[in-house]
PDB file of C-alpha atoms in Angstrom:
ATOM      1  CA  MET A   1     165.401 -70.068-103.424  1.00 73.00           C
ATOM      2  CA  THR A   2     165.410 -73.763-104.298  1.00 86.00           C
ATOM      3  CA  PRO A   3     166.724 -75.446-107.275  1.00 91.00           C
ATOM      4  CA  GLU A   4     164.630 -75.974-110.368  1.00 93.00           C
ATOM      5  CA  LEU A   5     163.946 -79.343-111.829  1.00 94.00           C
ATOM      6  CA  ARG A   6     165.572 -78.073-115.016  1.00 95.00           C
ATOM      7  CA  GLN A   7     168.719 -77.183-113.164  1.00 95.00           C
ATOM      8  CA  LEU A   8     168.919 -80.592-111.575  1.00 95.00           C
ATOM      9  CA  ARG A   9     168.462 -82.258-114.899  1.00 96.00           C
ATOM     10  CA  HIS A  10     171.347 -80.266-116.259  1.00 97.00           C
ATOM     11  CA  PHE A  11     173.497 -81.106-113.154  1.00 95.00           C
ATOM     12  CA  VAL A  12     172.767 -84.867-113.472  1.00 96.00           C
ATOM     13  CA  ALA A  13     173.632 -84.881-117.096  1.00 96.00           C
ATOM     14  CA  VAL A  14     176.858 -83.190-116.687  1.00 95.00           C
ATOM     15  CA  ALA A  15     177.802 -85.358-113.553  1.00 95.00           C
ATOM     16  CA  GLU A  16     177.095 -88.612-115.470  1.00 95.00           C
ATOM     17  CA  GLU A  17     178.900 -87.439-118.678  1.00 94.00           C
ATOM     18  CA  LEU A  18     181.595 -85.403-116.938  1.00 94.00           C
ATOM     19  CA  HIS A  19     181.777 -83.536-120.253  1.00 92.00           C
ATOM     20  CA  PHE A  20     179.814 -80.255-120.956  1.00 93.00           C
ATOM     21  CA  GLY A  21     179.662 -80.873-124.694  1.00 92.00           C
ATOM     22  CA  ARG A  22     178.248 -84.508-124.471  1.00 94.00           C
ATOM     23  CA  ALA A  23     175.923 -83.310-121.734  1.00 94.00           C
ATOM     24  CA  ALA A  24     174.661 -80.583-123.952  1.00 95.00           C
ATOM     25  CA  GLU A  25     174.095 -82.945-126.796  1.00 95.00           C
ATOM     26  CA  ARG A  26     172.215 -85.398-124.466  1.00 95.00           C
ATOM     27  CA  LEU A  27     169.849 -82.651-123.320  1.00 95.00           C
ATOM     28  CA  HIS A  28     169.340 -81.289-126.966  1.00 95.00           C
ATOM     29  CA  MET A  29     170.717 -77.861-126.181  1.00 94.00           C
ATOM     30  CA  THR A  30     173.926 -76.005-126.797  1.00 94.00           C
ATOM     31  CA  GLN A  31     176.846 -75.712-124.271  1.00 94.00           C
ATOM     32  CA  PRO A  32     176.633 -72.026-123.264  1.00 94.00           C
ATOM     33  CA  PRO A  33     173.166 -72.239-121.719  1.00 95.00           C
ATOM     34  CA  LEU A  34     174.118 -75.470-119.986  1.00 95.00           C
ATOM     35  CA  SER A  35     177.232 -73.783-118.583  1.00 94.00           C
ATOM     36  CA  GLN A  36     175.021 -70.844-117.410  1.00 95.00           C
ATOM     37  CA  SER A  37     172.434 -73.107-115.813  1.00 95.00           C
ATOM     38  CA  ILE A  38     175.174 -75.107-113.702  1.00 95.00           C
ATOM     39  CA  ALA A  39     176.852 -71.801-112.811  1.00 95.00           C
ATOM     40  CA  GLY A  40     173.482 -70.564-111.552  1.00 94.00           C
ATOM     41  CA  LEU A  41     172.768 -73.811-109.576  1.00 95.00           C
ATOM     42  CA  GLU A  42     176.212 -73.486-107.966  1.00 94.00           C
ATOM     43  CA  GLU A  43     175.483 -69.767-106.960  1.00 94.00           C
ATOM     44  CA  LEU A  44     172.048 -70.733-105.561  1.00 94.00           C
ATOM     45  CA  LEU A  45     173.606 -73.658-103.560  1.00 94.00           C
ATOM     46  CA  GLY A  46     176.613 -71.650-102.429  1.00 94.00           C
ATOM     47  CA  ALA A  47     179.279 -74.236-103.464  1.00 95.00           C
ATOM     48  CA  PRO A  48     181.057 -75.212-106.512  1.00 95.00           C
ATOM     49  CA  LEU A  49     179.798 -78.720-107.910  1.00 96.00           C
ATOM     50  CA  PHE A  50     182.459 -79.402-110.547  1.00 95.00           C
ATOM     51  CA  LEU A  51     186.172 -78.957-110.992  1.00 93.00           C
ATOM     52  CA  ARG A  52     186.807 -77.654-114.507  1.00 88.00           C
ATOM     53  CA  ASN A  53     189.868 -77.339-116.617  1.00 83.00           C
ATOM     54  CA  ARG A  54     190.783 -77.846-120.299  1.00 78.00           C
ATOM     55  CA  ARG A  55     191.418 -81.610-119.714  1.00 81.00           C
ATOM     56  CA  GLN A  56     188.514 -82.866-117.576  1.00 88.00           C
ATOM     57  CA  VAL A  57     185.583 -82.194-115.574  1.00 93.00           C
ATOM     58  CA  ALA A  58     185.083 -83.850-112.031  1.00 94.00           C
ATOM     59  CA  LEU A  59     182.633 -83.693-109.431  1.00 95.00           C
ATOM     60  CA  THR A  60     183.545 -81.753-106.208  1.00 95.00           C
ATOM     61  CA  ALA A  61     182.546 -83.206-102.698  1.00 96.00           C
ATOM     62  CA  PRO A  62     179.251 -81.124-102.641  1.00 95.00           C
ATOM     63  CA  GLY A  63     178.604 -82.338-106.134  1.00 95.00           C
ATOM     64  CA  HIS A  64     179.041 -86.092-105.080  1.00 96.00           C
ATOM     65  CA  ALA A  65     176.689 -85.531-102.207  1.00 96.00           C
ATOM     66  CA  LEU A  66     174.163 -83.738-104.440  1.00 96.00           C
ATOM     67  CA  LEU A  67     174.189 -86.373-107.329  1.00 96.00           C
ATOM     68  CA  PRO A  68     171.995 -89.175-105.544  1.00 96.00           C
ATOM     69  CA  GLU A  69     169.603 -86.595-104.052  1.00 96.00           C
ATOM     70  CA  ALA A  70     169.178 -84.901-107.515  1.00 96.00           C
ATOM     71  CA  ARG A  71     168.440 -88.290-109.067  1.00 96.00           C
ATOM     72  CA  ARG A  72     165.935 -89.147-106.281  1.00 96.00           C
ATOM     73  CA  ILE A  73     164.043 -85.795-106.704  1.00 95.00           C
ATOM     74  CA  LEU A  74     163.885 -86.259-110.527  1.00 95.00           C
ATOM     75  CA  ASP A  75     162.623 -89.811-110.171  1.00 95.00           C
ATOM     76  CA  ASP A  76     160.010 -88.607-107.739  1.00 93.00           C
ATOM     77  CA  ALA A  77     158.918 -85.809-110.115  1.00 93.00           C
ATOM     78  CA  ALA A  78     158.661 -88.297-113.088  1.00 91.00           C
ATOM     79  CA  ARG A  79     156.311 -90.492-110.946  1.00 87.00           C
ATOM     80  CA  LEU A  80     153.866 -87.679-110.204  1.00 88.00           C
ATOM     81  CA  PRO A  81     151.902 -87.749-113.230  1.00 86.00           C
ATOM     82  CA  ASP A  82     151.284 -91.424-112.893  1.00 82.00           C
ATOM     83  CA  LEU A  83     150.493 -91.020-109.111  1.00 80.00           C
ATOM     84  CA  VAL A  84     148.051 -88.109-109.901  1.00 83.00           C
ATOM     85  CA  ARG A  85     146.312 -90.366-112.568  1.00 84.00           C
ATOM     86  CA  ARG A  86     146.000 -93.312-110.233  1.00 76.00           C
ATOM     87  CA  VAL A  87     144.629 -91.214-107.309  1.00 76.00           C
ATOM     88  CA  ALA A  88     142.164 -89.532-109.717  1.00 77.00           C
ATOM     89  CA  GLY A  89     141.170 -93.063-110.785  1.00 76.00           C
ATOM     90  CA  GLY A  90     140.854 -94.325-107.337  1.00 79.00           C
ATOM     91  CA  GLU A  91     143.702 -96.693-107.943  1.00 81.00           C
ATOM     92  CA  ALA A  92     145.922 -95.102-105.198  1.00 83.00           C
ATOM     93  CA  GLY A  93     145.342 -93.168-102.086  1.00 89.00           C
ATOM     94  CA  ARG A  94     143.854 -93.960 -98.708  1.00 93.00           C
ATOM     95  CA  LEU A  95     140.628 -95.382 -97.654  1.00 96.00           C
ATOM     96  CA  THR A  96     139.402 -95.408 -94.089  1.00 97.00           C
ATOM     97  CA  LEU A  97     136.708 -97.971 -93.112  1.00 98.00           C
ATOM     98  CA  ALA A  98     134.990 -98.781 -89.899  1.00 97.00           C
ATOM     99  CA  PHE A  99     133.160-101.896 -89.156  1.00 96.00           C
ATOM    100  CA  VAL A 100     130.893-103.495 -86.486  1.00 93.00           C
ATOM    101  CA  SER A 101     132.234-106.603 -84.829  1.00 89.00           C
ATOM    102  CA  THR A 102     129.615-108.841 -86.494  1.00 89.00           C
ATOM    103  CA  ALA A 103     130.880-107.769 -90.029  1.00 93.00           C
ATOM    104  CA  ASP A 104     134.284-109.276 -89.072  1.00 91.00           C
ATOM    105  CA  TYR A 105     132.688-112.645 -89.043  1.00 90.00           C
ATOM    106  CA  SER A 106     130.586-112.265 -92.432  1.00 92.00           C
ATOM    107  CA  VAL A 107     131.025-109.901 -95.198  1.00 95.00           C
ATOM    108  CA  LEU A 108     134.284-108.001 -94.200  1.00 96.00           C
ATOM    109  CA  PRO A 109     136.952-110.509 -94.837  1.00 95.00           C
ATOM    110  CA  ALA A 110     135.821-111.365 -98.404  1.00 94.00           C
ATOM    111  CA  ILE A 111     135.267-107.799 -99.492  1.00 96.00           C
ATOM    112  CA  LEU A 112     138.592-106.766 -98.150  1.00 96.00           C
ATOM    113  CA  GLN A 113     140.318-109.617-100.045  1.00 96.00           C
ATOM    114  CA  ARG A 114     138.645-108.576-103.310  1.00 95.00           C
ATOM    115  CA  TYR A 115     139.498-104.943-102.802  1.00 95.00           C
ATOM    116  CA  ARG A 116     143.230-105.462-101.888  1.00 95.00           C
ATOM    117  CA  ALA A 117     143.329-107.694-105.096  1.00 94.00           C
ATOM    118  CA  ALA A 118     141.841-105.034-107.236  1.00 93.00           C
ATOM    119  CA  PHE A 119     143.513-101.967-105.671  1.00 93.00           C
ATOM    120  CA  PRO A 120     146.878-102.964-104.094  1.00 93.00           C
ATOM    121  CA  ALA A 121     148.253 -99.391-104.097  1.00 90.00           C
ATOM    122  CA  VAL A 122     145.574 -98.081-101.757  1.00 94.00           C
ATOM    123  CA  ALA A 123     146.386 -97.837 -98.087  1.00 94.00           C
ATOM    124  CA  LEU A 124     143.566 -99.359 -96.081  1.00 95.00           C
ATOM    125  CA  VAL A 125     142.818 -97.894 -92.618  1.00 97.00           C
ATOM    126  CA  LEU A 126     140.435-100.172 -90.545  1.00 97.00           C
ATOM    127  CA  ARG A 127     138.655 -99.355 -87.343  1.00 95.00           C
ATOM    128  CA  GLU A 128     136.257-101.383 -85.340  1.00 94.00           C
ATOM    129  CA  ALA A 129     133.340 -99.275 -84.144  1.00 94.00           C
ATOM    130  CA  THR A 130     129.703 -99.608 -83.261  1.00 90.00           C
ATOM    131  CA  SER A 131     127.176 -98.105 -85.519  1.00 90.00           C
ATOM    132  CA  ASP A 132     126.340 -95.126 -83.462  1.00 88.00           C
ATOM    133  CA  VAL A 133     129.914 -94.175 -83.260  1.00 91.00           C
ATOM    134  CA  GLN A 134     130.416 -94.577 -86.977  1.00 93.00           C
ATOM    135  CA  ALA A 135     127.326 -92.348 -87.634  1.00 90.00           C
ATOM    136  CA  ASP A 136     129.154 -89.539 -85.971  1.00 90.00           C
ATOM    137  CA  GLU A 137     132.469 -90.526 -87.636  1.00 94.00           C
ATOM    138  CA  LEU A 138     130.774 -90.304 -91.051  1.00 93.00           C
ATOM    139  CA  LEU A 139     129.175 -86.843 -90.368  1.00 89.00           C
ATOM    140  CA  HIS A 140     132.631 -85.495 -89.329  1.00 90.00           C
ATOM    141  CA  ASP A 141     134.451 -87.010 -92.466  1.00 92.00           C
ATOM    142  CA  ARG A 142     136.645 -89.070 -90.178  1.00 95.00           C
ATOM    143  CA  ILE A 143     135.886 -92.355 -92.114  1.00 97.00           C
ATOM    144  CA  ASP A 144     135.129 -92.782 -95.692  1.00 97.00           C
ATOM    145  CA  ALA A 145     132.506 -95.613 -95.191  1.00 97.00           C
ATOM    146  CA  GLY A 146     131.324 -98.096 -92.494  1.00 97.00           C
ATOM    147  CA  PHE A 147     129.864-101.512 -92.193  1.00 97.00           C
ATOM    148  CA  VAL A 148     127.034-100.917 -89.842  1.00 95.00           C
ATOM    149  CA  ILE A 149     123.761-102.517 -88.453  1.00 91.00           C
ATOM    150  CA  PRO A 150     120.968-100.380 -89.531  1.00 89.00           C
ATOM    151  CA  PRO A 151     119.076 -98.145 -89.036  1.00 85.00           C
ATOM    152  CA  LEU A 152     121.294 -95.110 -88.614  1.00 79.00           C
ATOM    153  CA  PRO A 153     119.840 -91.895 -86.886  1.00 71.00           C
ATOM    154  CA  GLY A 154     117.071 -90.537 -89.025  1.00 66.00           C
ATOM    155  CA  LYS A 155     118.669 -87.031 -88.991  1.00 62.00           C
ATOM    156  CA  MET A 156     121.345 -88.498 -91.338  1.00 70.00           C
ATOM    157  CA  ASP A 157     119.127 -89.672 -94.053  1.00 71.00           C
ATOM    158  CA  SER A 158     119.802 -86.598 -96.162  1.00 79.00           C
ATOM    159  CA  ALA A 159     123.574 -86.904 -95.853  1.00 87.00           C
ATOM    160  CA  ILE A 160     124.182 -90.673 -95.852  1.00 90.00           C
ATOM    161  CA  ASP A 161     123.852 -93.326 -98.615  1.00 93.00           C
ATOM    162  CA  TYR A 162     123.309 -97.151 -97.594  1.00 94.00           C
ATOM    163  CA  ILE A 163     123.473-100.313 -99.250  1.00 95.00           C
ATOM    164  CA  LYS A 164     122.335-103.622 -97.715  1.00 95.00           C
ATOM    165  CA  LEU A 165     125.015-106.375 -97.856  1.00 96.00           C
ATOM    166  CA  LEU A 166     123.810-109.293 -95.848  1.00 95.00           C
ATOM    167  CA  GLU A 167     120.626-110.630 -94.150  1.00 95.00           C
ATOM    168  CA  GLU A 168     120.978-113.620 -91.930  1.00 94.00           C
ATOM    169  CA  PRO A 169     118.908-115.235 -89.202  1.00 94.00           C
ATOM    170  CA  LEU A 170     119.603-115.045 -85.432  1.00 95.00           C
ATOM    171  CA  ILE A 171     120.883-118.319 -83.909  1.00 96.00           C
ATOM    172  CA  LEU A 172     121.471-119.394 -80.273  1.00 96.00           C
ATOM    173  CA  CYS A 173     124.927-119.063 -78.589  1.00 96.00           C
ATOM    174  CA  ALA A 174     124.714-121.091 -75.363  1.00 96.00           C
ATOM    175  CA  PRO A 175     127.059-122.661 -72.887  1.00 95.00           C
ATOM    176  CA  ALA A 176     128.064-126.237 -73.939  1.00 93.00           C
ATOM    177  CA  GLY A 177     126.622-129.004 -72.005  1.00 87.00           C
ATOM    178  CA  LEU A 178     122.991-127.643 -71.513  1.00 90.00           C
ATOM    179  CA  ASP A 179     120.437-130.616 -71.446  1.00 90.00           C
ATOM    180  CA  ALA A 180     118.364-128.879 -74.318  1.00 88.00           C
ATOM    181  CA  LEU A 181     121.531-129.197 -76.546  1.00 90.00           C
ATOM    182  CA  ARG A 182     122.005-133.006 -76.011  1.00 89.00           C
ATOM    183  CA  ARG A 183     119.990-133.794 -79.177  1.00 88.00           C
ATOM    184  CA  ALA A 184     121.058-132.492 -82.606  1.00 89.00           C
ATOM    185  CA  GLY A 185     119.121-130.114 -84.540  1.00 91.00           C
ATOM    186  CA  PRO A 186     117.313-126.686 -83.857  1.00 95.00           C
ATOM    187  CA  VAL A 187     116.096-126.058 -80.284  1.00 95.00           C
ATOM    188  CA  SER A 188     113.369-124.032 -78.778  1.00 95.00           C
ATOM    189  CA  LEU A 189     113.756-121.081 -76.497  1.00 94.00           C
ATOM    190  CA  ARG A 190     111.106-122.717 -74.289  1.00 94.00           C
ATOM    191  CA  GLU A 191     113.514-125.618 -73.750  1.00 93.00           C
ATOM    192  CA  LEU A 192     116.319-123.546 -72.340  1.00 93.00           C
ATOM    193  CA  PRO A 193     117.027-123.015 -68.679  1.00 93.00           C
ATOM    194  CA  PRO A 194     116.219-119.524 -67.353  1.00 91.00           C
ATOM    195  CA  LEU A 195     119.777-118.261 -67.912  1.00 94.00           C
ATOM    196  CA  PRO A 196     120.709-114.505 -67.964  1.00 96.00           C
ATOM    197  CA  LEU A 197     120.818-113.008 -71.391  1.00 97.00           C
ATOM    198  CA  VAL A 198     123.992-111.402 -72.817  1.00 97.00           C
ATOM    199  CA  ILE A 199     123.193-108.836 -75.461  1.00 96.00           C
ATOM    200  CA  PHE A 200     124.292-105.489 -77.099  1.00 90.00           C
ATOM    201  CA  PRO A 201     123.308-102.352 -75.192  1.00 91.00           C
ATOM    202  CA  ARG A 202     120.214-100.838 -76.885  1.00 90.00           C
ATOM    203  CA  ALA A 203     122.064 -97.527 -77.558  1.00 85.00           C
ATOM    204  CA  VAL A 204     124.602 -99.262 -79.616  1.00 84.00           C
ATOM    205  CA  ALA A 205     122.480-101.433 -81.904  1.00 83.00           C
ATOM    206  CA  PRO A 206     118.783-100.712 -81.163  1.00 87.00           C
ATOM    207  CA  SER A 207     117.407-102.852 -84.036  1.00 86.00           C
ATOM    208  CA  LEU A 208     119.391-105.932 -83.150  1.00 88.00           C
ATOM    209  CA  HIS A 209     118.646-105.324 -79.381  1.00 91.00           C
ATOM    210  CA  ASP A 210     114.872-105.111 -80.012  1.00 92.00           C
ATOM    211  CA  ALA A 211     114.814-108.098 -82.378  1.00 91.00           C
ATOM    212  CA  ILE A 212     116.428-110.314 -79.893  1.00 93.00           C
ATOM    213  CA  LEU A 213     114.117-109.251 -77.087  1.00 94.00           C
ATOM    214  CA  GLY A 214     111.301-109.761 -79.642  1.00 93.00           C
ATOM    215  CA  CYS A 215     112.302-113.357 -80.128  1.00 93.00           C
ATOM    216  CA  PHE A 216     111.878-114.108 -76.542  1.00 94.00           C
ATOM    217  CA  ARG A 217     108.584-112.273 -76.188  1.00 93.00           C
ATOM    218  CA  ALA A 218     107.136-114.144 -79.111  1.00 92.00           C
ATOM    219  CA  ALA A 219     108.141-117.401 -77.318  1.00 92.00           C
ATOM    220  CA  GLY A 220     106.264-116.097 -74.150  1.00 93.00           C
ATOM    221  CA  ILE A 221     109.594-115.479 -72.303  1.00 94.00           C
ATOM    222  CA  THR A 222     110.792-112.412 -70.375  1.00 93.00           C
ATOM    223  CA  PRO A 223     114.584-112.689 -70.279  1.00 92.00           C
ATOM    224  CA  VAL A 224     116.658-111.145 -67.603  1.00 94.00           C
ATOM    225  CA  ILE A 225     119.504-109.198 -69.053  1.00 95.00           C
ATOM    226  CA  GLY A 226     122.697-110.345 -67.175  1.00 95.00           C
ATOM    227  CA  GLN A 227     125.418-108.596 -69.140  1.00 94.00           C
ATOM    228  CA  GLU A 228     125.861-106.248 -71.945  1.00 95.00           C
ATOM    229  CA  ALA A 229     128.823-106.018 -74.324  1.00 93.00           C
ATOM    230  CA  ILE A 230     129.461-103.989 -77.499  1.00 89.00           C
ATOM    231  CA  GLN A 231     131.730-106.530 -79.239  1.00 89.00           C
ATOM    232  CA  MET A 232     130.522-109.866 -80.511  1.00 90.00           C
ATOM    233  CA  GLN A 233     133.780-111.647 -79.472  1.00 92.00           C
ATOM    234  CA  THR A 234     133.044-110.433 -75.836  1.00 94.00           C
ATOM    235  CA  ILE A 235     129.491-111.673 -75.939  1.00 95.00           C
ATOM    236  CA  VAL A 236     130.729-115.113 -76.992  1.00 95.00           C
ATOM    237  CA  SER A 237     133.371-115.032 -74.219  1.00 95.00           C
ATOM    238  CA  LEU A 238     130.856-114.310 -71.738  1.00 96.00           C
ATOM    239  CA  VAL A 239     128.718-117.165 -72.879  1.00 96.00           C
ATOM    240  CA  SER A 240     131.805-119.379 -72.803  1.00 95.00           C
ATOM    241  CA  GLY A 241     132.442-118.537 -69.233  1.00 93.00           C
ATOM    242  CA  GLY A 242     128.922-119.501 -68.090  1.00 92.00           C
ATOM    243  CA  MET A 243     127.569-115.929 -67.711  1.00 94.00           C
ATOM    244  CA  GLY A 244     124.384-116.611 -69.758  1.00 95.00           C
ATOM    245  CA  LEU A 245     123.187-117.143 -73.300  1.00 96.00           C
ATOM    246  CA  ALA A 246     122.882-115.054 -76.368  1.00 96.00           C
ATOM    247  CA  LEU A 247     121.154-114.677 -79.653  1.00 96.00           C
ATOM    248  CA  VAL A 248     123.673-113.783 -82.329  1.00 95.00           C
ATOM    249  CA  PRO A 249     123.727-113.410 -86.239  1.00 93.00           C
ATOM    250  CA  GLN A 250     124.366-116.801 -87.918  1.00 94.00           C
ATOM    251  CA  SER A 251     127.839-115.759 -89.292  1.00 93.00           C
ATOM    252  CA  VAL A 252     129.145-115.419 -85.692  1.00 93.00           C
ATOM    253  CA  SER A 253     129.219-119.232 -85.504  1.00 93.00           C
ATOM    254  CA  ASN A 254     132.490-118.720 -87.450  1.00 90.00           C
ATOM    255  CA  LEU A 255     133.876-117.504 -84.099  1.00 88.00           C
ATOM    256  CA  MET A 256     134.851-120.908 -82.520  1.00 87.00           C
ATOM    257  CA  ARG A 257     135.250-120.716 -78.765  1.00 89.00           C
ATOM    258  CA  ALA A 258     135.614-123.539 -76.165  1.00 91.00           C
ATOM    259  CA  GLY A 259     132.563-124.004 -74.133  1.00 92.00           C
ATOM    260  CA  VAL A 260     130.087-122.634 -76.574  1.00 95.00           C
ATOM    261  CA  GLU A 261     127.600-124.303 -78.885  1.00 95.00           C
ATOM    262  CA  TYR A 262     125.531-122.570 -81.659  1.00 96.00           C
ATOM    263  CA  ARG A 263     122.195-123.893 -82.749  1.00 95.00           C
ATOM    264  CA  ALA A 264     119.337-122.883 -84.971  1.00 95.00           C
ATOM    265  CA  LEU A 265     116.205-122.030 -83.252  1.00 95.00           C
ATOM    266  CA  VAL A 266     112.809-123.673 -83.848  1.00 94.00           C
ATOM    267  CA  GLU A 267     111.113-120.290 -83.453  1.00 92.00           C
ATOM    268  CA  PRO A 268     110.929-117.835 -86.357  1.00 90.00           C
ATOM    269  CA  THR A 269     113.521-115.378 -85.989  1.00 90.00           C
ATOM    270  CA  PRO A 270     114.049-111.858 -87.619  1.00 88.00           C
ATOM    271  CA  LEU A 271     116.759-111.273 -90.045  1.00 91.00           C
ATOM    272  CA  ALA A 272     119.871-109.303 -88.859  1.00 91.00           C
ATOM    273  CA  GLU A 273     120.929-106.966 -91.547  1.00 93.00           C
ATOM    274  CA  THR A 274     124.454-105.641 -92.156  1.00 94.00           C
ATOM    275  CA  GLY A 275     125.098-102.880 -94.760  1.00 95.00           C
ATOM    276  CA  LEU A 276     127.671-100.206 -95.843  1.00 97.00           C
ATOM    277  CA  ALA A 277     127.172 -96.471 -95.233  1.00 96.00           C
ATOM    278  CA  TRP A 278     129.005 -93.463 -96.582  1.00 96.00           C
ATOM    279  CA  ARG A 279     128.581 -89.725 -96.995  1.00 94.00           C
ATOM    280  CA  ARG A 280     126.635 -89.013-100.152  1.00 92.00           C
ATOM    281  CA  ASP A 281     128.821 -85.914-100.827  1.00 93.00           C
ATOM    282  CA  ASN A 282     132.349 -87.629-100.413  1.00 93.00           C
ATOM    283  CA  PRO A 283     134.124 -86.852-103.607  1.00 92.00           C
ATOM    284  CA  SER A 284     137.009 -89.471-102.983  1.00 93.00           C
ATOM    285  CA  PRO A 285     137.884 -91.289-106.098  1.00 93.00           C
ATOM    286  CA  VAL A 286     139.072 -94.207-103.742  1.00 94.00           C
ATOM    287  CA  LEU A 287     135.859 -94.509-102.136  1.00 96.00           C
ATOM    288  CA  GLY A 288     134.180 -94.391-105.576  1.00 94.00           C
ATOM    289  CA  GLY A 289     136.253 -97.448-106.683  1.00 93.00           C
ATOM    290  CA  PHE A 290     135.361 -99.196-103.297  1.00 96.00           C
ATOM    291  CA  LEU A 291     131.664 -98.656-103.986  1.00 96.00           C
ATOM    292  CA  ASP A 292     131.890 -99.862-107.508  1.00 93.00           C
ATOM    293  CA  LEU A 293     133.606-103.158-106.249  1.00 94.00           C
ATOM    294  CA  ILE A 294     130.669-103.493-103.724  1.00 94.00           C
ATOM    295  CA  ARG A 295     127.873-102.995-106.340  1.00 92.00           C
ATOM    296  CA  LYS A 296     129.472-105.532-108.688  1.00 87.00           C
ATOM    297  CA  ASN A 297     129.332-108.127-106.111  1.00 71.00           C
TER     298      ASN A 297
END
């Protein structure tokens, strides 16, 4: 058996008034049922809470120990309706998001800033993960939504909704000091020395991988893949270390790194897409609030 909220309210009123009559008036009840309620609470807890005589009422040591805990429990209970209302309205709760590394340099920071300003009571959990990993996380309800590079596996079409957030051209990421970079402006792939290519593994981002190789094929070049990396900052670091060159989405140029230069290409380049994916049947009000914010952008 545990105390009822009603009993705790009665106890706090008597403890604060130290007078059963005044406490009964405060609680809009008569004194006999109040006395019975306190007696029942003492029996339930197995200790006297008040010293009573004709002159005064005083708290016992167990009563002194119970008072702050009873106040805390009552305060928590009073907040429950507001908490439930805010969770039901998507204003409180937990939102778990995953993101590909390219989103970290483009759409993610501004969206998170807007969301934190609009929903400060929501606990955000962020995970960096490749699109293929996110697909599995979504199907198993381990994340609420993910910033991905499409397409996701076709088998997910019936379960996943998707919205495009950004399209941007691919640009060159090359070691600083190459002869082809001595003049300003866009450069041609044909002007570059035959350095190895640093690229995403195809299994991780097939559309981006194929788009990059397609740029070279259109220019009549067959690149040699020297290194593969799943994180954009790793690709840029490898280029900085002289391990080769890369084609990256334009927003990656926000990642400044010594020994690296970014340039637009003379050749036409496909657009790299970033979007948001989520389970169509996810009923989370918090996710609903996040999606509303995205759609209003």
